[in-house]
Amino acid sequence: MTRNTTGLGARLQAVLCDIRAAELKFDRPPGSVELLAVSKTHPVEAIRELAARGQRAFGESYLQETLPKMAALADLPLVWHFIGPIQSNKTRAIAEHFDWVHSVDRMRVAERLSLQRPPALPPLNLCLQVNIDAEPTKAGVAPEALWALAQAVVCLPRLRLRGLMVIPTPGPEPAAQRAPFRRLRVLYDACLARGFTLDTLSMGMTADMEAAIAEGATIVRIGTALFGPRGGQSDRIIASSMTTESTPHAGE
Ligand SMILES: *Cc1c(COP(=O)(O)O)cnc(C)c1O
């Protein structure tokens, strides 16, 4: 089966150009914003295609899906970022296979990641996910609980606290989009003022990338603008071929 990766190279170029343009527009140093290619639900061929064009950092949210993809791409020097919700029983696989985790929001998960990080690997890079709008149903540590969590996490030997991550409720227009990113930036600056040595603000997705760069993002997590929409026909074929041994009606 051939999969359609046509246009991926052009979309990568376009996203990189948009990042550079936003850096210029908002007086950010050139190269200060890194592209994390969010490849969840997308096939190894697409990742390979982007890797061949120089993209190194890839973000994934679902362990079951990611581990086989990592194995298939083990010949490439990729940097893997876990950005999805973390259940305690999944920490070992995350600690063993990823270079970064963006979505830690409680001490129990941080402790397990530190304990389970293999000694042969460097410390696991970590961002704390902040529930910046303090919405009861959303993941992330509450802003007022951030200090205590950060203080405890920096004492864990096998983790390296790099910064903060946010997934705000999407706002329609740029001004509204910037507000939650600015609040995360204020928290980040307060962390620096308290002596935490951080260098990462993980914020901005396809719909709000420019607003995030305007407010200081150092990593933007981009899926749709690179790979196209998730949940398309090719994604369903791949998802079903991962979960079943045979595909009885495979007409493709
Ligand atoms: C899926 C996902 C993204 C990418 O979103 P797009 O809108 O497709 O760019 C970014 N961050 C997180 C945490 C995600 O789960």
Short mmCIF file of C-alpha atoms and ligand atoms in Angstrom, two decimals:
data_model
loop_
_atom_site.label_atom_id
_atom_site.label_comp_id
_atom_site.label_asym_id
_atom_site.label_seq_id
_atom_site.Cartn_x
_atom_site.Cartn_y
_atom_site.Cartn_z
CA MET A 1 0.00 0.00 0.00
CA THR A 2 1.36 3.40 -0.89
CA ARG A 3 0.46 6.26 1.38
CA ASN A 4 0.05 9.77 0.25
CA THR A 5 2.82 11.87 1.73
CA THR A 6 2.80 14.33 -1.16
CA GLY A 7 2.87 17.90 -0.04
CA LEU A 8 4.41 17.15 3.36
CA GLY A 9 7.68 18.81 2.40
CA ALA A 10 5.87 21.92 1.19
CA ARG A 11 3.80 22.10 4.36
CA LEU A 12 6.92 21.73 6.52
CA GLN A 13 8.51 24.62 4.63
CA ALA A 14 5.36 26.71 5.04
CA VAL A 15 5.17 26.10 8.80
CA LEU A 16 8.87 26.88 9.26
CA CYS A 17 8.37 30.10 7.27
CA ASP A 18 5.38 31.06 9.42
CA ILE A 19 7.48 30.48 12.55
CA ARG A 20 10.34 32.62 11.22
CA ALA A 21 7.89 35.34 10.16
CA ALA A 22 6.31 35.41 13.63
CA GLU A 23 9.75 35.58 15.25
CA LEU A 24 10.52 38.66 13.15
CA LYS A 25 7.14 40.25 13.71
CA PHE A 26 7.32 39.95 17.50
CA ASP A 27 11.02 40.69 17.99
CA ARG A 28 11.91 37.16 18.93
CA PRO A 29 15.50 36.11 18.16
CA PRO A 30 15.69 34.10 14.92
CA GLY A 31 15.64 30.39 15.70
CA SER A 32 14.29 30.86 19.23
CA VAL A 33 11.09 28.93 18.47
CA GLU A 34 11.39 25.19 17.88
CA LEU A 35 8.91 23.20 15.81
CA LEU A 36 7.58 20.06 17.47
CA ALA A 37 5.86 18.01 14.75
CA VAL A 38 2.81 16.39 16.37
CA SER A 39 2.59 13.07 14.54
CA LYS A 40 -0.11 11.33 16.59
CA THR A 41 -2.42 9.25 14.35
CA HIS A 42 -0.08 9.76 11.38
CA PRO A 43 1.94 6.92 9.84
CA VAL A 44 5.66 6.21 10.05
CA GLU A 45 6.03 7.05 6.34
CA ALA A 46 5.00 10.64 7.02
CA ILE A 47 7.43 10.91 9.94
CA ARG A 48 10.20 9.47 7.77
CA GLU A 49 9.43 11.99 5.06
CA LEU A 50 9.70 14.93 7.48
CA ALA A 51 12.84 13.45 9.06
CA ALA A 52 14.44 13.27 5.60
CA ARG A 53 13.83 17.01 5.35
CA GLY A 54 15.55 17.75 8.64
CA GLN A 55 12.72 17.60 11.21
CA ARG A 56 13.96 15.88 14.37
CA ALA A 57 11.40 16.51 17.14
CA PHE A 58 8.11 14.60 17.08
CA GLY A 59 5.23 14.71 19.55
CA GLU A 60 2.90 11.84 20.36
CA SER A 61 -0.06 11.40 22.72
CA TYR A 62 -0.98 7.72 22.71
CA LEU A 63 1.56 5.18 23.97
CA GLN A 64 0.00 2.15 22.33
CA GLU A 65 0.25 3.86 18.98
CA THR A 66 3.67 5.38 19.51
CA LEU A 67 5.76 2.42 20.66
CA PRO A 68 5.43 0.48 17.37
CA LYS A 69 6.11 3.67 15.42
CA MET A 70 9.26 4.31 17.44
CA ALA A 71 10.44 0.77 16.80
CA ALA A 72 9.86 1.18 13.06
CA LEU A 73 11.85 4.43 13.08
CA ALA A 74 14.65 3.31 15.39
CA ASP A 75 17.24 3.86 12.65
CA LEU A 76 16.60 7.64 12.73
CA PRO A 77 18.02 10.09 15.32
CA LEU A 78 14.62 11.45 16.36
CA VAL A 79 13.73 13.27 19.57
CA TRP A 80 10.42 12.05 21.01
CA HIS A 81 8.13 14.23 23.11
CA PHE A 82 5.17 12.81 25.04
CA ILE A 83 2.37 15.41 25.09
CA GLY A 84 -0.73 13.38 26.04
CA PRO A 85 -2.54 12.67 29.29
CA ILE A 86 -0.51 10.41 31.60
CA GLN A 87 -1.99 7.52 33.56
CA SER A 88 0.19 6.26 36.39
CA ASN A 89 0.42 2.79 34.86
CA LYS A 90 1.94 4.25 31.69
CA THR A 91 4.85 6.08 33.30
CA ARG A 92 7.38 3.26 32.88
CA ALA A 93 7.03 3.09 29.10
CA ILE A 94 7.19 6.89 28.89
CA ALA A 95 10.31 7.01 31.07
CA GLU A 96 11.97 4.30 28.99
CA HIS A 97 11.18 5.58 25.50
CA PHE A 98 10.78 9.36 25.44
CA ASP A 99 13.23 12.26 25.62
CA TRP A 100 10.70 14.82 26.81
CA VAL A 101 7.35 14.86 28.61
CA HIS A 102 5.20 18.01 28.41
CA SER A 103 2.12 16.91 30.31
CA VAL A 104 3.13 16.29 33.93
CA ASP A 105 0.69 17.87 36.37
CA ARG A 106 1.07 15.94 39.61
CA MET A 107 3.80 14.72 41.93
CA ARG A 108 2.86 11.04 41.83
CA VAL A 109 3.49 10.91 38.08
CA ALA A 110 6.75 12.88 38.37
CA GLU A 111 8.02 10.55 41.10
CA ARG A 112 7.28 7.48 39.06
CA LEU A 113 8.93 8.93 35.95
CA SER A 114 12.06 9.72 37.95
CA LEU A 115 12.19 6.27 39.57
CA GLN A 116 11.57 4.50 36.27
CA ARG A 117 13.95 6.51 34.08
CA PRO A 118 16.64 3.99 33.04
CA PRO A 119 20.08 4.84 34.52
CA ALA A 120 21.74 4.57 31.10
CA LEU A 121 19.64 7.41 29.71
CA PRO A 122 20.08 11.12 30.44
CA PRO A 123 17.51 12.71 32.76
CA LEU A 124 14.03 13.01 31.26
CA ASN A 125 13.24 16.56 30.12
CA LEU A 126 10.03 17.72 31.67
CA CYS A 127 7.46 20.49 31.38
CA LEU A 128 4.70 21.03 33.90
CA GLN A 129 1.28 21.40 32.30
CA VAL A 130 -0.60 24.34 33.80
CA ASN A 131 -4.39 24.65 33.88
CA ILE A 132 -4.12 28.34 33.17
CA ASP A 133 -7.87 29.02 33.08
CA ALA A 134 -8.36 26.95 36.26
CA GLU A 135 -11.13 25.01 34.54
CA PRO A 136 -12.24 22.18 36.81
CA THR A 137 -12.48 19.57 34.04
CA LYS A 138 -9.12 20.29 32.43
CA ALA A 139 -5.72 18.70 32.98
CA GLY A 140 -2.88 20.70 34.43
CA VAL A 141 -1.69 21.95 37.79
CA ALA A 142 -3.57 24.99 39.12
CA PRO A 143 -1.46 28.16 38.92
CA GLU A 144 -1.45 28.56 42.72
CA ALA A 145 -0.18 24.99 43.17
CA LEU A 146 2.63 25.36 40.62
CA TRP A 147 5.33 26.52 43.06
CA ALA A 148 5.01 23.56 45.36
CA LEU A 149 4.99 21.10 42.46
CA ALA A 150 7.98 22.72 40.72
CA GLN A 151 9.91 22.80 43.99
CA ALA A 152 9.30 19.10 44.54
CA VAL A 153 10.02 18.13 40.94
CA VAL A 154 13.44 19.79 40.82
CA CYS A 155 14.49 17.53 43.67
CA LEU A 156 13.82 14.37 41.66
CA PRO A 157 17.17 13.08 40.41
CA ARG A 158 16.22 11.58 37.06
CA LEU A 159 14.15 14.50 35.78
CA ARG A 160 15.22 17.84 34.37
CA LEU A 161 12.57 20.52 34.77
CA ARG A 162 12.69 22.59 31.58
CA GLY A 163 9.55 24.69 31.67
CA LEU A 164 5.80 25.01 31.43
CA MET A 165 3.16 23.81 28.96
CA VAL A 166 -0.40 24.94 28.34
CA ILE A 167 -3.38 23.95 26.18
CA PRO A 168 -5.76 26.90 26.51
CA THR A 169 -9.37 26.81 25.45
CA PRO A 170 -9.13 27.94 21.84
CA GLY A 171 -10.14 31.55 21.32
CA PRO A 172 -11.32 32.74 17.91
CA GLU A 173 -9.18 35.78 17.35
CA PRO A 174 -5.52 36.57 18.03
CA ALA A 175 -6.04 39.11 20.84
CA ALA A 176 -8.16 36.67 22.85
CA GLN A 177 -5.73 33.86 22.03
CA ARG A 178 -2.81 35.79 23.48
CA ALA A 179 -4.30 36.32 26.95
CA PRO A 180 -3.82 32.79 28.37
CA PHE A 181 -0.37 32.53 26.82
CA ARG A 182 0.55 35.81 28.47
CA ARG A 183 -0.64 34.47 31.82
CA LEU A 184 1.58 31.40 31.38
CA ARG A 185 4.48 33.67 30.48
CA VAL A 186 3.96 35.68 33.67
CA LEU A 187 4.05 32.45 35.70
CA TYR A 188 7.19 31.38 33.85
CA ASP A 189 8.91 34.69 34.59
CA ALA A 190 7.91 34.34 38.23
CA CYS A 191 9.51 30.87 38.26
CA LEU A 192 12.73 32.33 36.87
CA ALA A 193 12.63 35.07 39.49
CA ARG A 194 12.34 32.40 42.17
CA GLY A 195 15.51 30.76 40.93
CA PHE A 196 14.21 27.94 38.75
CA THR A 197 16.45 27.55 35.70
CA LEU A 198 13.89 27.06 32.95
CA ASP A 199 14.24 27.53 29.19
CA THR A 200 11.02 26.17 27.70
CA LEU A 201 7.52 27.53 27.14
CA SER A 202 5.58 24.83 25.27
CA MET A 203 2.56 26.62 23.85
CA GLY A 204 0.82 27.15 20.52
CA MET A 205 -0.86 24.69 18.16
CA THR A 206 -2.01 25.02 14.54
CA ALA A 207 -4.85 27.44 15.33
CA ASP A 208 -2.99 29.74 17.73
CA MET A 209 0.69 29.43 16.85
CA GLU A 210 1.32 33.09 16.10
CA ALA A 211 -0.34 34.27 19.33
CA ALA A 212 1.85 31.84 21.30
CA ILE A 213 5.03 33.03 19.58
CA ALA A 214 4.02 36.64 20.28
CA GLU A 215 3.87 35.74 23.99
CA GLY A 216 7.17 33.90 24.17
CA ALA A 217 6.66 30.28 23.11
CA THR A 218 9.94 28.39 22.66
CA ILE A 219 8.29 25.17 21.41
CA VAL A 220 5.17 25.17 19.22
CA ARG A 221 3.33 21.85 18.89
CA ILE A 222 1.98 21.62 15.36
CA GLY A 223 0.00 18.71 13.92
CA THR A 224 -2.75 19.72 11.48
CA ALA A 225 -0.80 22.37 9.58
CA LEU A 226 1.89 19.78 8.84
CA PHE A 227 0.08 16.51 8.34
CA GLY A 228 -3.45 17.64 7.49
CA PRO A 229 -6.53 16.78 9.54
CA ARG A 230 -6.52 13.80 11.88
CA GLY A 231 -9.14 11.08 11.62
CA GLY A 232 -9.09 10.92 7.82
CA GLN A 233 -9.47 7.70 5.88
CA SER A 234 -5.76 6.86 5.89
CA ASP A 235 -5.67 7.34 9.68
CA ARG A 236 -8.54 4.90 10.10
CA ILE A 237 -6.81 2.31 7.93
CA ILE A 238 -3.65 2.67 9.98
CA ALA A 239 -5.53 2.58 13.28
CA SER A 240 -7.37 -0.60 12.30
CA SER A 241 -4.21 -2.28 11.01
CA MET A 242 -2.60 -1.57 14.38
CA THR A 243 -5.37 -3.07 16.45
CA THR A 244 -6.31 -6.15 14.42
CA GLU A 245 -4.22 -9.00 13.09
CA SER A 246 -5.98 -9.18 9.75
CA THR A 247 -8.02 -6.75 7.74
CA PRO A 248 -10.73 -8.92 6.19
CA HIS A 249 -12.21 -6.23 3.96
CA ALA A 250 -8.94 -4.69 2.86
CA GLY A 251 -9.87 -3.47 -0.59
CA GLU A 252 -7.06 -0.93 -0.66
C1 LIG B 1 -2.80 17.10 19.05
C2 LIG B 1 -2.05 18.09 19.87
C3 LIG B 1 -1.39 19.18 19.28
C4 LIG B 1 -1.43 19.49 17.79
O1 LIG B 1 -2.64 20.13 17.47
P1 LIG B 1 -2.92 20.73 16.01
O2 LIG B 1 -4.08 21.61 16.25
O3 LIG B 1 -3.21 19.59 15.12
O4 LIG B 1 -1.71 21.49 15.59
C5 LIG B 1 -0.66 20.01 20.12
N1 LIG B 1 -0.58 19.81 21.45
C6 LIG B 1 -1.22 18.78 22.05
C7 LIG B 1 -1.09 18.60 23.52
C8 LIG B 1 -1.97 17.90 21.29
O5 LIG B 1 -2.61 16.88 21.90
#
